[in-house]
Coordinates of C-alpha atoms in Angstrom, one line a residue:
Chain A
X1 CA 78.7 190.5 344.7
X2 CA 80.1 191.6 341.3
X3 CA 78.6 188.3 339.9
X4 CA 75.4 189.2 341.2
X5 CA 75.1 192.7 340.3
X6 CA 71.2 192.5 339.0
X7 CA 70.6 191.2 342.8
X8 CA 72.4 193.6 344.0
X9 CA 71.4 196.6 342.5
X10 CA 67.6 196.0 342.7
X11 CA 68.4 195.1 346.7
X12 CA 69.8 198.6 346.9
X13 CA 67.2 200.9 345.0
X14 CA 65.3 203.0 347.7
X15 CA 62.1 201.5 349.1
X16 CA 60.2 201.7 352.0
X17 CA 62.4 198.8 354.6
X18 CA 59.8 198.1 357.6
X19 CA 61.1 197.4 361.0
X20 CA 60.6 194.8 363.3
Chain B
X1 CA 46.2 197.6 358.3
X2 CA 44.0 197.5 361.5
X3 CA 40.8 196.5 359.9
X4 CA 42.9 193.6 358.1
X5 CA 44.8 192.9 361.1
X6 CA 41.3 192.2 363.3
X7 CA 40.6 189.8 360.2
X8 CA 44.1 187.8 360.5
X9 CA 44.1 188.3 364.0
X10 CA 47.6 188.9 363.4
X11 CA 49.5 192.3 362.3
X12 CA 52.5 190.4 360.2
X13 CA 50.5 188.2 358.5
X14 CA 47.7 191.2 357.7
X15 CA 51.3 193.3 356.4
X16 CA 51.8 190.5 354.5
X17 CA 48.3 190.3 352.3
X18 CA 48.7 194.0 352.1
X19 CA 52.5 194.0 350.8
X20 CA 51.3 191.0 348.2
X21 CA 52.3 191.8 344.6
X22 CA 50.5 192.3 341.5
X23 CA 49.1 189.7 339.2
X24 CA 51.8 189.6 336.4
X25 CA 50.9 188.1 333.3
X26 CA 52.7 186.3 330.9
X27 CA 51.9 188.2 327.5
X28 CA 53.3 185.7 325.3
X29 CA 54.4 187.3 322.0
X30 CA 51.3 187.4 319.7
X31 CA 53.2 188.2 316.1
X32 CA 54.8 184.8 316.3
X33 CA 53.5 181.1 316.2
X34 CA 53.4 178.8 319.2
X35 CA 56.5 176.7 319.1
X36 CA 57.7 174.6 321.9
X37 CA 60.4 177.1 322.5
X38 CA 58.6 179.3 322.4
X39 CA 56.5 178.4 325.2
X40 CA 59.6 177.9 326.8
X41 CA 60.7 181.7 326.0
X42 CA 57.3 182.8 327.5
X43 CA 57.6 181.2 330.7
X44 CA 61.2 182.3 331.2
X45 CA 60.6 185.9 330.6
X46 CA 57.8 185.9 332.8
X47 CA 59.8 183.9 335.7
X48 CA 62.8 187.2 335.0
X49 CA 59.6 189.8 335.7
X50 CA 58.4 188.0 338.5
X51 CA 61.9 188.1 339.9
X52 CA 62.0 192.0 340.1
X53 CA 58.9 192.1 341.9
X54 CA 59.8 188.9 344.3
X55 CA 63.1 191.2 345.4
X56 CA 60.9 194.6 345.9
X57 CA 58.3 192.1 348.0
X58 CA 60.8 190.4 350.3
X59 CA 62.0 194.2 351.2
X60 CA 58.7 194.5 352.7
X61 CA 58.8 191.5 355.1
X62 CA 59.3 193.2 358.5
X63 CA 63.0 192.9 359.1
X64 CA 64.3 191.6 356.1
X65 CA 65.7 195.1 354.8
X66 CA 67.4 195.0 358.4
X67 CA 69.6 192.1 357.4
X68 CA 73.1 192.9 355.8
X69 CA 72.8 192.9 352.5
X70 CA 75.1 189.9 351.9
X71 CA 72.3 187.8 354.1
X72 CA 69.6 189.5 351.7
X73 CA 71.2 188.3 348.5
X74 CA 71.9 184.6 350.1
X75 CA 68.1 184.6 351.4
X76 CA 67.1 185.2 348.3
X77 CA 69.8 183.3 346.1
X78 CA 68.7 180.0 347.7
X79 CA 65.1 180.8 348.3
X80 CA 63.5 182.5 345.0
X81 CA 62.6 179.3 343.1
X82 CA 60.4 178.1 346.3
X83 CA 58.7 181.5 346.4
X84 CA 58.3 181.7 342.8
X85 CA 56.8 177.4 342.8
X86 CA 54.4 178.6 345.8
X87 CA 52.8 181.7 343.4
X88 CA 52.4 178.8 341.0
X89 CA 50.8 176.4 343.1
X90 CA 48.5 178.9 344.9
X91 CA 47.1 180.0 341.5
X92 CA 46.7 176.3 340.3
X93 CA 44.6 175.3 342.9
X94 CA 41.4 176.3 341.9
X95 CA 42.2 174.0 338.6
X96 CA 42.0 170.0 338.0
X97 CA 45.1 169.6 336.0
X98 CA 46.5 173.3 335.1
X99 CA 49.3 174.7 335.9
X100 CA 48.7 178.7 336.6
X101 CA 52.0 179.9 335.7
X102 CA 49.9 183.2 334.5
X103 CA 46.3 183.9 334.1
X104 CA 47.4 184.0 330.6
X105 CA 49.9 180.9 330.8
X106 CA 47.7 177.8 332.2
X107 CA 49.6 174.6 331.0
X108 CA 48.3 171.0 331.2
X109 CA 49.7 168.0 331.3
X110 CA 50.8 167.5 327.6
X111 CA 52.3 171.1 326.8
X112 CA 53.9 170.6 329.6
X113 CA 55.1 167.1 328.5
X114 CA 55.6 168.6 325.0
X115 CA 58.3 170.9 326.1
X116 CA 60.1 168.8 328.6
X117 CA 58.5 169.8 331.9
X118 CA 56.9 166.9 332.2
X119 CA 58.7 165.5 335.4
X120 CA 58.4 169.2 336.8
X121 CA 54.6 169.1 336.2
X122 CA 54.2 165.7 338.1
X123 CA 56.1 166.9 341.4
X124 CA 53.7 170.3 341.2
X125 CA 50.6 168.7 341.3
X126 CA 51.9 166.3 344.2
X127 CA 52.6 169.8 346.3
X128 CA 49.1 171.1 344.7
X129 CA 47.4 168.2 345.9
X130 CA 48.1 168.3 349.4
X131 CA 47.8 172.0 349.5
X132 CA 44.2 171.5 348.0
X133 CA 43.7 169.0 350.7
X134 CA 44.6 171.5 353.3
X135 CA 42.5 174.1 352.1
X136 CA 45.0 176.4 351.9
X137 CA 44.0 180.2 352.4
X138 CA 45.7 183.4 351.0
X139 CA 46.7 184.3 354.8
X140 CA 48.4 181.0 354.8
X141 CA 50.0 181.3 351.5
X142 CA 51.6 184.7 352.1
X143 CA 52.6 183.6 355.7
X144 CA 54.7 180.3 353.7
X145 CA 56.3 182.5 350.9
X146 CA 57.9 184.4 353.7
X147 CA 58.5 181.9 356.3
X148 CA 60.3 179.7 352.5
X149 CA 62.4 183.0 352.7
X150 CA 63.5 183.4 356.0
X151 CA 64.3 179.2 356.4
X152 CA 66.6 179.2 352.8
X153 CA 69.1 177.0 354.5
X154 CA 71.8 179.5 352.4
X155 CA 75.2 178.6 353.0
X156 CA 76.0 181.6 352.9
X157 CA 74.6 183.5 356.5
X158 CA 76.6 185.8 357.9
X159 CA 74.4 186.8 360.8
X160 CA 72.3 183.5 361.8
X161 CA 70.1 185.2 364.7
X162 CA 69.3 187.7 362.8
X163 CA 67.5 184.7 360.7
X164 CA 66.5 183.0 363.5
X165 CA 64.6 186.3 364.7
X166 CA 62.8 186.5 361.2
X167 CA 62.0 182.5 361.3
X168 CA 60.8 183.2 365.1
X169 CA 58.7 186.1 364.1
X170 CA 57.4 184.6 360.9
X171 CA 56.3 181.0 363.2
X172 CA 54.7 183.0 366.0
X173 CA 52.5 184.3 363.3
X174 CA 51.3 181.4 361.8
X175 CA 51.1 179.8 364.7
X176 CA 48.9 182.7 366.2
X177 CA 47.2 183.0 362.5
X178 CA 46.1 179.3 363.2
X179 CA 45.0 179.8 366.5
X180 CA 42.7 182.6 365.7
X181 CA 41.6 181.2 362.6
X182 CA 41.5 177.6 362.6
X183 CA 41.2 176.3 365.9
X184 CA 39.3 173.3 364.6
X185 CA 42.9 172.0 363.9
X186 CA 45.8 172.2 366.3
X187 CA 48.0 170.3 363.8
X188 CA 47.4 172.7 361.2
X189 CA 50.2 175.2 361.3
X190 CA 52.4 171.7 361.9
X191 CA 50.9 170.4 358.2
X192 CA 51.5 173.3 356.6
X193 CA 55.0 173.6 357.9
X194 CA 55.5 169.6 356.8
X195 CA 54.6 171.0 353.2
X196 CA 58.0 172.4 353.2
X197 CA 60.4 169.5 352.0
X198 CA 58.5 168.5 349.2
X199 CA 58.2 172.7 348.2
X200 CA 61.9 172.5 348.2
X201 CA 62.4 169.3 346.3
X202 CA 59.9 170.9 343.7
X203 CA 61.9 173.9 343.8
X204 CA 65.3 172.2 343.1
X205 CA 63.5 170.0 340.4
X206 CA 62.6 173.0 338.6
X207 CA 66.1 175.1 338.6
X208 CA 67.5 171.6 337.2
X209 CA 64.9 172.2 334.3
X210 CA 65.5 175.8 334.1
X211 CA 69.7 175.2 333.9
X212 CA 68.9 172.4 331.4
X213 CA 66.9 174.5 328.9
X214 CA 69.9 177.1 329.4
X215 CA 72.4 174.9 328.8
X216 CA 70.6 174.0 325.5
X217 CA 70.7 177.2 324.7
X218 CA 67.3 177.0 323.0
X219 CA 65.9 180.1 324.2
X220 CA 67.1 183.2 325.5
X221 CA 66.8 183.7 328.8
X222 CA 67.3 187.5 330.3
X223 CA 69.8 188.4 332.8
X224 CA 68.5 188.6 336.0
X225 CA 66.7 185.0 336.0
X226 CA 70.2 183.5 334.1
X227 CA 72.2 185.2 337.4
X228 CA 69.9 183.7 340.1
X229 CA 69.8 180.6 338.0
X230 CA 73.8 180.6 338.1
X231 CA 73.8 181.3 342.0
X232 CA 71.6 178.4 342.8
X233 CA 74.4 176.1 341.8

């Protein structure tokens, strides 16, 4: 994950997830 | 949502033409003259913008924020390039010979030759053709993108149901999308769904461009397109 920080960090900032 | 919904006959597919991004354009530097790499520099920056906006989009695909985060990051590692070649080829399909990377960026067959894309360009218009042929709608498009998502083949799954439940969910919408829609062809969510080797061979063709031009170290390239460029080894 370290590698992929950029992926990681914009997968983390807040949004709106929508359940199945 | 509902009013879209009775138009898709389907509620995932109407979230999906809801959730769609933006137009981004390409905004190619207008202080400098129009080199090869520069072309080149143009493209790539745009490809790094519409990355941000691809990992915002695929949060909003119902259950993909659901997934661990390690099966969102492999999802997407193995999957952007296809999501990113489908944008292209949606755009491009209204034109003869263009590529739409951007409103802004339409590039035909000798630019594209000019900077080495040449190859790249051949296998798009291939995918563009039989897209074209199908009469590929926006309902269909946005459906694909997501379904080229969810089926990554990423070696790196941690939870396979929980991808096989977003495949399943994606298919049962096209499936009824089609049904509603275009019952004039029961074979056509199977066509579209056939589509999917050569989007992935396109796909592949163009990270080998994009790691060649890197390599070369002829234009600079920013950071978040080098790392998912790097994790599609």
């Amino acid at each position: 994950k370290e590698k992929h920080k950029i992926l990681h960090r914009l997968l983390q900032d807040s949004t709106s997830p929508v359940d199945l | 949502c509902c009013q879209v919904s009775k138009k898709t006959g389907n509620q995932i597919v109407s979230h999906l033409l809801l959730v769609e991004p933006d137009k981004i354009f390409a905004m190619a530097d207008p202080t400098t003259s129009d080199t090869d790499d520069k072309v080149l520099t143009t493209l790539c920056d745009l490809a790094d913008r519409e990355l941000v906006v691809l990992i915002s989009w695929a949060k909003h695909i119902p259950g993909f924020s659901t997934l661990s985060l390690g099966d969102q990051m492999g999802l997407l590692q193995s999957a952007w390039m296809e999501v990113l070649i489908l944008g292209v080829v949606f755009r491009s399909l209204p034109y003869d010979e263009g590529l739409v990377y951007a409103d802004d960026l339409i590039m035909e067959r000798e630019q594209c030759r000019t900077v080495g894309l040449l190859d790249l360009y051949c296998t798009l218009l291939q995918l563009i053709a039989k897209y074209r042929k199908l009469q590929l709608d926006k309902e269909e498009f946005v459906t694909l993108k997501a379904m080229a998502l969810a089926n990554s083949d990423s070696m790196n799954i941690e939870n396979i149901e929980a991808i096989q439940n977003l495949q399943d969910i994606l298919h049962e919408a096209l499936q009824e999308y089609e049904k509603n829609r275009h019952l004039e062809d029961p074979h056509r969510g199977g066509k579209l769904l056939m589509t999917l080797p050569l989007l992935r061979q396109t796909a592949n063709k163009a990270v080998q461009c994009f790691r060649r031009i890197m390599a070369e170290g002829r234009v600079t390239m920013h950071k978040l397109f080098l790392e998912m460029l790097e994790a599609k080894v």
